[in-house]
CSV table of C-alpha atoms and ligand atoms in Angstrom, one decimal:
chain,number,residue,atom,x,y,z
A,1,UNK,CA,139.6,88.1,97.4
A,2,UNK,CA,139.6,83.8,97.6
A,3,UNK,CA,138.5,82.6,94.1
A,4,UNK,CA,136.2,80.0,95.6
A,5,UNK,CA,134.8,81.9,98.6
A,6,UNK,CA,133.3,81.2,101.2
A,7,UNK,CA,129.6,83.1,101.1
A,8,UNK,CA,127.0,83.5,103.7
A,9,UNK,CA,123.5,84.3,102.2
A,10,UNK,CA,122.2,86.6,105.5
A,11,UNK,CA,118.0,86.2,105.6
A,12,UNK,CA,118.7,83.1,103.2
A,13,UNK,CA,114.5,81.5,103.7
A,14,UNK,CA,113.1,85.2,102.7
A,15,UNK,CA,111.8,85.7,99.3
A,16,UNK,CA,115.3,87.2,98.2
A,17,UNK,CA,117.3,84.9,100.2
A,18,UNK,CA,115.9,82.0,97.9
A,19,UNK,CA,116.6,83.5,94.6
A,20,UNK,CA,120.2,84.3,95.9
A,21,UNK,CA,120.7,80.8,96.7
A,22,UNK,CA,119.1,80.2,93.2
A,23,UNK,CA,121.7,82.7,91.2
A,24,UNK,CA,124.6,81.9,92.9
A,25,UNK,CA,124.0,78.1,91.8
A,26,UNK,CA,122.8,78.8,87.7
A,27,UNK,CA,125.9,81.7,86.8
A,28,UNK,CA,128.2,79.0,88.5
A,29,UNK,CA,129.2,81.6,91.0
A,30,UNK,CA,132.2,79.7,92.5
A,31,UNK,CA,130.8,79.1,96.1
A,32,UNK,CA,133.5,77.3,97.9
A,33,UNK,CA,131.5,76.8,100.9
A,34,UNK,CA,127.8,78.1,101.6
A,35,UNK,CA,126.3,79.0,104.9
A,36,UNK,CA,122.7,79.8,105.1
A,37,UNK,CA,121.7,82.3,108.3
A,38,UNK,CA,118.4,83.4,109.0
A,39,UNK,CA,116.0,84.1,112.6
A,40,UNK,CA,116.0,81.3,115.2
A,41,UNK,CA,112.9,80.3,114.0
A,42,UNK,CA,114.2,79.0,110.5
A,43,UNK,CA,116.9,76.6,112.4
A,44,UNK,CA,117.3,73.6,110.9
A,45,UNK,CA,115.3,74.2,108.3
A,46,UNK,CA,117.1,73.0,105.0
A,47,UNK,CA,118.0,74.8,101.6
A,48,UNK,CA,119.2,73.1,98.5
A,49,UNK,CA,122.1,74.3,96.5
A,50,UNK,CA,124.0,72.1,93.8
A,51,UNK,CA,121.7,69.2,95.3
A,52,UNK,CA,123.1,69.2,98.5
A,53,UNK,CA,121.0,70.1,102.0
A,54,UNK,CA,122.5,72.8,103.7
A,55,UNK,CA,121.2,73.6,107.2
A,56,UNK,CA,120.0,76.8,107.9
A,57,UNK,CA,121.8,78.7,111.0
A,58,UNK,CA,120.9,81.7,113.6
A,59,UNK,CA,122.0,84.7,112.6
A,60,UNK,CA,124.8,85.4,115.5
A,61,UNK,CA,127.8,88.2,116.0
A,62,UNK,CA,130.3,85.4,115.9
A,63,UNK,CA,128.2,84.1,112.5
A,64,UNK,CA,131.2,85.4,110.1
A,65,UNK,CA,134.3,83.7,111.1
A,66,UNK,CA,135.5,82.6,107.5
A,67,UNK,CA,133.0,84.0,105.2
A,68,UNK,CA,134.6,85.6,102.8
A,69,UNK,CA,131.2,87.6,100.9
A,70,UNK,CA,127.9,87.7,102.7
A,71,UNK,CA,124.6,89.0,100.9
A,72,UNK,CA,122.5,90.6,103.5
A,73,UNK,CA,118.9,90.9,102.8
A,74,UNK,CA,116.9,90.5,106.4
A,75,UNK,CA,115.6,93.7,106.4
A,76,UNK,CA,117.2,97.2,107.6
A,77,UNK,CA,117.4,96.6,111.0
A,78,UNK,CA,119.5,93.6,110.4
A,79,UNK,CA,121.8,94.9,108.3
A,80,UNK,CA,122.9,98.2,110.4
A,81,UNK,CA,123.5,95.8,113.3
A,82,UNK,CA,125.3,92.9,111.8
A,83,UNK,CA,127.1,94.5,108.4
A,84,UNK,CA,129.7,96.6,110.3
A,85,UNK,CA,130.2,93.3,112.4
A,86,UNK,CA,130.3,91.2,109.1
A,87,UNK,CA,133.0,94.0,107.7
A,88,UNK,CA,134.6,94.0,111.0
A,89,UNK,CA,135.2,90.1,110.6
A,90,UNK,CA,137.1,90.5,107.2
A,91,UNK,CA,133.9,89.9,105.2
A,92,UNK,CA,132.4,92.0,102.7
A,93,UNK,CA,128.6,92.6,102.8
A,94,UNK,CA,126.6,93.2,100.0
A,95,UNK,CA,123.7,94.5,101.1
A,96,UNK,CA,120.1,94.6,100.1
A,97,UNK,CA,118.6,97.1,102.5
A,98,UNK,CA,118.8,100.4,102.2
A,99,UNK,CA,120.6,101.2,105.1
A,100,UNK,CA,123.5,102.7,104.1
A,101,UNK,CA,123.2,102.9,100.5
A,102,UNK,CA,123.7,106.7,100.7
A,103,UNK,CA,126.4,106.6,103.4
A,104,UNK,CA,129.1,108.5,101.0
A,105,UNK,CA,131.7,105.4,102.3
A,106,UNK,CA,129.8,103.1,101.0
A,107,UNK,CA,129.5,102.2,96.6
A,108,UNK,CA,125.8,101.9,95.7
A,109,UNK,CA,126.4,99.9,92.4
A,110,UNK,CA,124.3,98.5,89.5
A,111,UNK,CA,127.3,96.6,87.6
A,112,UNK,CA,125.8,97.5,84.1
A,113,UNK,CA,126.5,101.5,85.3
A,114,UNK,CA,128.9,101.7,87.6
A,115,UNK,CA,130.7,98.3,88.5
A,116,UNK,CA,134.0,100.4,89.3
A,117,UNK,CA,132.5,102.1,92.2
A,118,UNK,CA,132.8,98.5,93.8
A,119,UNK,CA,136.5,98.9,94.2
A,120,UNK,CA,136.3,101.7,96.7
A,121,UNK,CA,134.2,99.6,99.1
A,122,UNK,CA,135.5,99.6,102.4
A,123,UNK,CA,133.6,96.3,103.8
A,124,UNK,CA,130.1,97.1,102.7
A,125,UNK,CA,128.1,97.6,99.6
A,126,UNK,CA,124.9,98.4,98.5
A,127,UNK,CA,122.7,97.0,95.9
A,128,UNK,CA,120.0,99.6,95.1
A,129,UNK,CA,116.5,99.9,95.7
A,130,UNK,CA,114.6,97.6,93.0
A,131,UNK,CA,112.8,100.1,91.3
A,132,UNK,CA,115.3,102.3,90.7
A,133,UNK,CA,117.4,99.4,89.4
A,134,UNK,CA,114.7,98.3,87.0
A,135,UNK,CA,114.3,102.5,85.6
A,136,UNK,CA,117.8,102.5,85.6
A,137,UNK,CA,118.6,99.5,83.6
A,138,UNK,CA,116.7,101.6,80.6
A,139,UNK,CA,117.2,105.4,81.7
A,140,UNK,CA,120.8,105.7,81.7
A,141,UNK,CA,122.0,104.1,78.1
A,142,UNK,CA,120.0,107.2,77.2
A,143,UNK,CA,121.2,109.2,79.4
A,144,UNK,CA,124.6,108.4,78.3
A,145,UNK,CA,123.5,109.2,74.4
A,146,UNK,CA,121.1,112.5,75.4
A,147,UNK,CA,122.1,113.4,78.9
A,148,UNK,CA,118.4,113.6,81.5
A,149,UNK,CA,117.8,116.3,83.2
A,150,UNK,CA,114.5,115.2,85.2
A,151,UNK,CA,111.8,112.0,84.9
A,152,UNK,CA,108.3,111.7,86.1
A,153,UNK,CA,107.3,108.1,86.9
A,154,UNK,CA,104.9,106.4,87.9
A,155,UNK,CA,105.9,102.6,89.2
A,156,UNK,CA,103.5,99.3,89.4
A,157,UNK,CA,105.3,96.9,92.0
A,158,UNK,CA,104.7,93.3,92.2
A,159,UNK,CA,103.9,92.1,96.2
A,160,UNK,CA,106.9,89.6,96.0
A,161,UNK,CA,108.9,93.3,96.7
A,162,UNK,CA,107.7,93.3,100.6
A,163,UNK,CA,108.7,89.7,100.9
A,164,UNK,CA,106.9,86.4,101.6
A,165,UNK,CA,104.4,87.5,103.7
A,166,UNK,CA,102.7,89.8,101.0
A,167,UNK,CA,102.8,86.8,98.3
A,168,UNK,CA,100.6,84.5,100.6
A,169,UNK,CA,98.6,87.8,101.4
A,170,UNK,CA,97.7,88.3,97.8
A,171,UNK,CA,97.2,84.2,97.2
A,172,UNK,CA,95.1,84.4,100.5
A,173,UNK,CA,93.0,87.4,99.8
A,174,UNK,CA,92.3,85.9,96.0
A,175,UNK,CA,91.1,82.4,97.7
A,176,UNK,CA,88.7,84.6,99.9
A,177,UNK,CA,87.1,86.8,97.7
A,178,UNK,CA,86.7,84.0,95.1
A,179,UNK,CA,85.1,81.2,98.2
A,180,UNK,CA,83.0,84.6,99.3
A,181,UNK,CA,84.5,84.9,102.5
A,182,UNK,CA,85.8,88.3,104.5
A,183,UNK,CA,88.7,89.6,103.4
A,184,UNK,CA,91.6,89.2,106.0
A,185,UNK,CA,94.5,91.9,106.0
A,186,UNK,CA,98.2,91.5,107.6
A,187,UNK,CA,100.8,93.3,105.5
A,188,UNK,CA,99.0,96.4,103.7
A,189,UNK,CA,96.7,98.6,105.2
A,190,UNK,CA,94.2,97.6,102.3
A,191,UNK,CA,93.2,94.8,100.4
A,192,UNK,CA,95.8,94.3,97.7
A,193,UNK,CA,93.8,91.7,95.6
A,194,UNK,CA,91.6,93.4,92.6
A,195,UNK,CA,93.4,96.6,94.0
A,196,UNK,CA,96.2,99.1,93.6
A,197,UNK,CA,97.6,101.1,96.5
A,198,UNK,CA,99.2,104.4,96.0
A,199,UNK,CA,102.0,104.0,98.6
A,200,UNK,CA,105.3,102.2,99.0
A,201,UNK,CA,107.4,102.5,102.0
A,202,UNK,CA,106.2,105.4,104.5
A,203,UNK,CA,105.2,108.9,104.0
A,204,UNK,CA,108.1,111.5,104.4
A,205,UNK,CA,106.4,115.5,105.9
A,206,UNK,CA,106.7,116.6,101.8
A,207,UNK,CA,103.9,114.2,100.8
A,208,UNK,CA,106.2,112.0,98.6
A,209,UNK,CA,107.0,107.9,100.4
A,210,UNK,CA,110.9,107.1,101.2
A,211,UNK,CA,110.1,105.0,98.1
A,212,UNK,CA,109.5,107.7,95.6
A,213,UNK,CA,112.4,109.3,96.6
A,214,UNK,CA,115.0,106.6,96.6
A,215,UNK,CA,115.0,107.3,92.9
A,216,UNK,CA,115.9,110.6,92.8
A,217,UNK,CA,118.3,109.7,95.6
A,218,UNK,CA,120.0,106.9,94.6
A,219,UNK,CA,120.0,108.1,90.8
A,220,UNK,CA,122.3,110.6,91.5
A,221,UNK,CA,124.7,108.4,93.2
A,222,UNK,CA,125.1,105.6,90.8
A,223,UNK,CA,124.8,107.7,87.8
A,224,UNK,CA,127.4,110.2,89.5
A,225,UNK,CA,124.6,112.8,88.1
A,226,UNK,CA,124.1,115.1,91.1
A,227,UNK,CA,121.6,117.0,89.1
A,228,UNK,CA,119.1,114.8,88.4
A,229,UNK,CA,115.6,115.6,89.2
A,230,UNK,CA,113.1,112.6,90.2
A,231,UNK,CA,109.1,113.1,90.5
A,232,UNK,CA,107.7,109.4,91.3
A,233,UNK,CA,104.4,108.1,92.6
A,234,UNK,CA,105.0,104.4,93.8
A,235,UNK,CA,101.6,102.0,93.4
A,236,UNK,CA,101.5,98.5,94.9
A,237,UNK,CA,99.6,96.2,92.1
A,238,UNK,CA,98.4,92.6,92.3
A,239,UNK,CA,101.1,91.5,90.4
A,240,UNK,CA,102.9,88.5,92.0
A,241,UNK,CA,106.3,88.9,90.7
A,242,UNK,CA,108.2,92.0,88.5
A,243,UNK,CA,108.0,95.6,88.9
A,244,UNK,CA,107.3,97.7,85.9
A,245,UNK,CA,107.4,102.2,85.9
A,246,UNK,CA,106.0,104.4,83.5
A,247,UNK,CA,108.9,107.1,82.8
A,248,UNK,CA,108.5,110.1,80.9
A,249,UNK,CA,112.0,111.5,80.4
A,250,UNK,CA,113.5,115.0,79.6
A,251,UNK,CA,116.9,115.1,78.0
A,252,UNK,CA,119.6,117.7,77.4
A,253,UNK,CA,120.4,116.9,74.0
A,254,UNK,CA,117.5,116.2,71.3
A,255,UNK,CA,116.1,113.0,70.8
A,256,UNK,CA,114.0,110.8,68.6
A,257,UNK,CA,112.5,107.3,68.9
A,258,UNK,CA,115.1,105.5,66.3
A,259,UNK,CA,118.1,107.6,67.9
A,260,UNK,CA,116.5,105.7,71.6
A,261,UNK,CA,115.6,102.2,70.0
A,262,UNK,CA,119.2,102.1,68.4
A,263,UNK,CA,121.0,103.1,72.3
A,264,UNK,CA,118.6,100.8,74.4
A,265,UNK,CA,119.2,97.7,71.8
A,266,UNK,CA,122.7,98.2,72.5
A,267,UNK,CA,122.1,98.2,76.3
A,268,UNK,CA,123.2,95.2,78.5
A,269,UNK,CA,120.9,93.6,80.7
A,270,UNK,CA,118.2,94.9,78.7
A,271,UNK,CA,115.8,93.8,76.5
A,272,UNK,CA,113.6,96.1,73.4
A,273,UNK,CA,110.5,94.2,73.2
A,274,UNK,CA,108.3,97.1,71.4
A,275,UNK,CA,106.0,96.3,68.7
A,276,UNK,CA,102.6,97.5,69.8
A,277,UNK,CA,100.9,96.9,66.4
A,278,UNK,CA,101.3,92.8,67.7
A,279,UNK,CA,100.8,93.6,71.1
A,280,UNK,CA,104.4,93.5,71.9
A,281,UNK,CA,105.6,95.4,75.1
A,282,UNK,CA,107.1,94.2,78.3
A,283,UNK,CA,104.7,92.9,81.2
A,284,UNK,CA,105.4,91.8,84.5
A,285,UNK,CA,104.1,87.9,83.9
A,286,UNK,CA,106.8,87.3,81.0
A,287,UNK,CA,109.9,88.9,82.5
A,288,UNK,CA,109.5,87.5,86.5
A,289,UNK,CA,112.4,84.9,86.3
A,290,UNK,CA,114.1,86.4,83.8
A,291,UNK,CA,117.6,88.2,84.3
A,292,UNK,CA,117.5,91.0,81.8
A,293,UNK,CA,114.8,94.2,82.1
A,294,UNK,CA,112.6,94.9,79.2
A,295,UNK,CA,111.9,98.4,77.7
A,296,UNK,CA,108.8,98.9,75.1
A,297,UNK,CA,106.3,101.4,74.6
A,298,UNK,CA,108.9,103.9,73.5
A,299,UNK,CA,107.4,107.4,72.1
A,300,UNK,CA,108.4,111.2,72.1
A,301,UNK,CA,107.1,112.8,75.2
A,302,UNK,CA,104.4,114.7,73.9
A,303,UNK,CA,104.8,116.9,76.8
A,304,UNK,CA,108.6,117.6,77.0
A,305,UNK,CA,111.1,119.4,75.3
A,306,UNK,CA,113.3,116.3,74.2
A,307,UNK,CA,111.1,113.9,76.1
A,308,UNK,CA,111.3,110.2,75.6
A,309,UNK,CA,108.5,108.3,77.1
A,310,UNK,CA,108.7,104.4,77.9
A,311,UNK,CA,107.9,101.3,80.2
A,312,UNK,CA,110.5,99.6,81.9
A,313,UNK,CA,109.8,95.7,83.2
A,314,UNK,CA,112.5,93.7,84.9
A,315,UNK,CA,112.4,91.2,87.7
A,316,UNK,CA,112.9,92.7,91.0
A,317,UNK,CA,113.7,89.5,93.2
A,318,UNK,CA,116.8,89.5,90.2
A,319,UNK,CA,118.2,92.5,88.9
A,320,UNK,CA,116.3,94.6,91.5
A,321,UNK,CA,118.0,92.3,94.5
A,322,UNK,CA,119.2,88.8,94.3
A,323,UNK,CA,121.1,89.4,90.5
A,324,UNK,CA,122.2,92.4,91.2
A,325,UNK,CA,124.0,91.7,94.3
A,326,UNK,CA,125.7,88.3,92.7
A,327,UNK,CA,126.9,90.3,89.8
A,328,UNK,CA,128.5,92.7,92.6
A,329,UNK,CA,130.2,89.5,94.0
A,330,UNK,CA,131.7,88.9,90.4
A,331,UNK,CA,132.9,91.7,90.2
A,332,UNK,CA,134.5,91.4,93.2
A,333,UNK,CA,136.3,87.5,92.6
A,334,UNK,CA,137.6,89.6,88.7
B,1,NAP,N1,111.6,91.6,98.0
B,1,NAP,C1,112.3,92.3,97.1
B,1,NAP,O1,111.9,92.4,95.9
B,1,NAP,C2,113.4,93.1,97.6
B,1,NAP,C3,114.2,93.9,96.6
B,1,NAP,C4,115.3,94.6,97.0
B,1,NAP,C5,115.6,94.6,98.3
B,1,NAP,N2,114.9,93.9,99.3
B,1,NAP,C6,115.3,94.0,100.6
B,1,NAP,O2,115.8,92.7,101.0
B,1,NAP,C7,115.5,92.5,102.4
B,1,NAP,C8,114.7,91.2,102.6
B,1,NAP,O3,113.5,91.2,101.8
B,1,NAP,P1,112.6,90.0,101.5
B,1,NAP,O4,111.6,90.5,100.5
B,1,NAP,O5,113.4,88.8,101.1
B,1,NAP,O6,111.9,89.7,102.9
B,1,NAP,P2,111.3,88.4,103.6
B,1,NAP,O7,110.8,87.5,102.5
B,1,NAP,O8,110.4,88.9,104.6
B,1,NAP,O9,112.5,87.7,104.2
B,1,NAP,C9,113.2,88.2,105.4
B,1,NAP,C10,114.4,87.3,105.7
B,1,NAP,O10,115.1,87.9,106.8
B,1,NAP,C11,115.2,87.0,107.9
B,1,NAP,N3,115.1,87.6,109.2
B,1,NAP,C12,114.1,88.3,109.7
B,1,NAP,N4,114.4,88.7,111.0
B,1,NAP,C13,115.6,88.2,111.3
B,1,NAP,C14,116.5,88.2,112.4
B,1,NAP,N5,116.1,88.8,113.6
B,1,NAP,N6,117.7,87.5,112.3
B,1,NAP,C15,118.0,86.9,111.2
B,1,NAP,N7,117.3,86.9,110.1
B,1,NAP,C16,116.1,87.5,110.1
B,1,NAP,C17,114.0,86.0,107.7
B,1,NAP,O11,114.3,84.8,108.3
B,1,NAP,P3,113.1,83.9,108.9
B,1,NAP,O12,112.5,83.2,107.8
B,1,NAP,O13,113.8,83.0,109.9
B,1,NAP,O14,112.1,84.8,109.6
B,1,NAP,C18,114.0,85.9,106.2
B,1,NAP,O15,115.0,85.0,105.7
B,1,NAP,C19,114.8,93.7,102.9
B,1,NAP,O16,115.8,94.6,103.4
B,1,NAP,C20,114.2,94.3,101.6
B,1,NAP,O17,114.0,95.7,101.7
B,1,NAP,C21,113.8,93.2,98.9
């Protein structure tokens, strides 16, 4: 791989498009050259990076001639038709969607887990779905101390994870409710503001959303854990930026609180912040921006043989997307 590559940031004016941009420019990634690609509607528009204007360009099939890394994040439909053609090129895609994150050719990495699964990529990789990133960044440190067997969860997902549209739909439905006017509705099938809907992602015939099941799913593949067991409930909450999930955990081996607190303060990319006699636990307004998860709230599972319970907090623009998939680029420049 070229030391200074040449990167193409794939849906580069979407709300993880931006905070790619944004990442590769504060960890210094070594861009040699940066080419921004979105719909023909964003042509022309212009992106800063290091100071400099860049022009954004229509996504085409001839768009990768050069580019040595892409990060796709246009949606799925994108990304199954132009990632093969990206690979196909001599470019390798990291991809946001989940469109083949469990194709068994293709690593599904979080860098912190399983960063060596990147080397058996064959031109595409996935970044994981955000809110399994976010319970991961806490669940497998202890995992790796007490071995899970199975989680219940329940997540609280900021709007900023469907993409720009739902951010103005939230700021739009605030400014209506508080002028006294009807409440318009474009993205969710309910008004999000002063609400929480039960449902991420569509409804799959066993009751559980494609959501709820991406944990249980993509847990096993980047924890190489084919055994673990996933029961999730996934709630949309008026919460512009950082998702945050509830787990209770069951573990193999016994557990208590200190054994936990002493594993997860050791754990990188994450953050204990858990002194609930000062009101001290992660919340979704402190860690949007920030590049490392935060766990608090940590308590035996009163519940659970060997139960851990605990919140989990981490930006999902960054380590659940734009982060995640940078840190998979530097892992692929080592
Ligand atoms: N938001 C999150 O927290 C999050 C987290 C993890 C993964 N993801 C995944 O990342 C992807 C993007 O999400 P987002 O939240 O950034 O969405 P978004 O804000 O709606 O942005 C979508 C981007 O895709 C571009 N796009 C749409 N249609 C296109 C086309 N036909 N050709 C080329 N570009 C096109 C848009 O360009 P225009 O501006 O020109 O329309 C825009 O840049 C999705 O697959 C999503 O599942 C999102």
């Amino acid at each position: 791989m070229n030391k200074s590559p040449h990167v193409a940031v794939v849906g580069a004016t979407g709300a993880v498009g931006i905070e790619m941009i944004k990442t590769l420019e504060k960890r210094n990634f070594p861009v040699g050259k940066l080419t921004l690609l979105a719909s023909a509607r964003s042509v022309g528009k212009k992106l800063k990076f290091r100071g400099t204007d860049i022009s954004v360009k229509e996504l085409q099939p001839d768009s990768f001639a050069g580019i040595d890394i892409a990060l796709f994040s246009a949606g799925g439909s994108i990304s199954k038709e132009f990632a093969p053609i990206a690979a196909k090129a001599g470019c390798v895609v990291i991809d946001n969607s989940s469109a083949f994150r469990m194709d068994d050719s293709v690593p599904l990495v979080i860098p912190e887990i399983n960063a060596a699964d990147v080397k058996g990529h064959k031109g595409i990789i996935a970044n994981p779905n955000c809110t399994t990133a976010v319970t991961l960044m806490a669940l497998y440190p202890l995992h790796q101390a007490f071995s899970v067997k199975r989680i219940f969860a329940s997540s609280y997902q900021a709007v900023s994870g469907t993409g720009a549209k739902a951010i103005e739909e939230l700021e739009r439905q605030v400014d209506q409710i508080v002028k006294g006017q009807p409440v318009t509705k474009q993205v969710y099938p309910h008004q999000i503001a002063f609400n929480v809907l039960p449902h991420v992602d569509s409804f799959l015939p066993s009751g559980y959303t494609k959501e709820e099941m991406k944990m249980e799913n993509e847990g096993r593949k980047i924890m190489h854990h084919p055994t673990f067991r996933a029961s999730v409930t996934c709630v949309r909450v008026p919460v512009y930026r950082a998702h945050s999930v509830a787990v209770s955990a069951e573990f193999e081996k016994p557990v208590s609180v200190d054994a936990a607190r002493e594993v997860l303060r050791k754990a990188p990319g994450l953050d204990v912040v858990d002194n609930p006699e000062k009101n001290e636990y992660p919340l979704p307004l402190y860690v949007a921006e920030k590049y490392h998860c935060q766990v608090g709230r940590i308590r035996r599972d009163c519940a659970l043989e060997n139960g851990l319970a605990f919140w989990v907090s981490g930006d999902q623009l960054l380590k659940g997307a734009a982060l995640n998939a940078v840190q998979i680029a530097e892992e692929l420049i080592k």
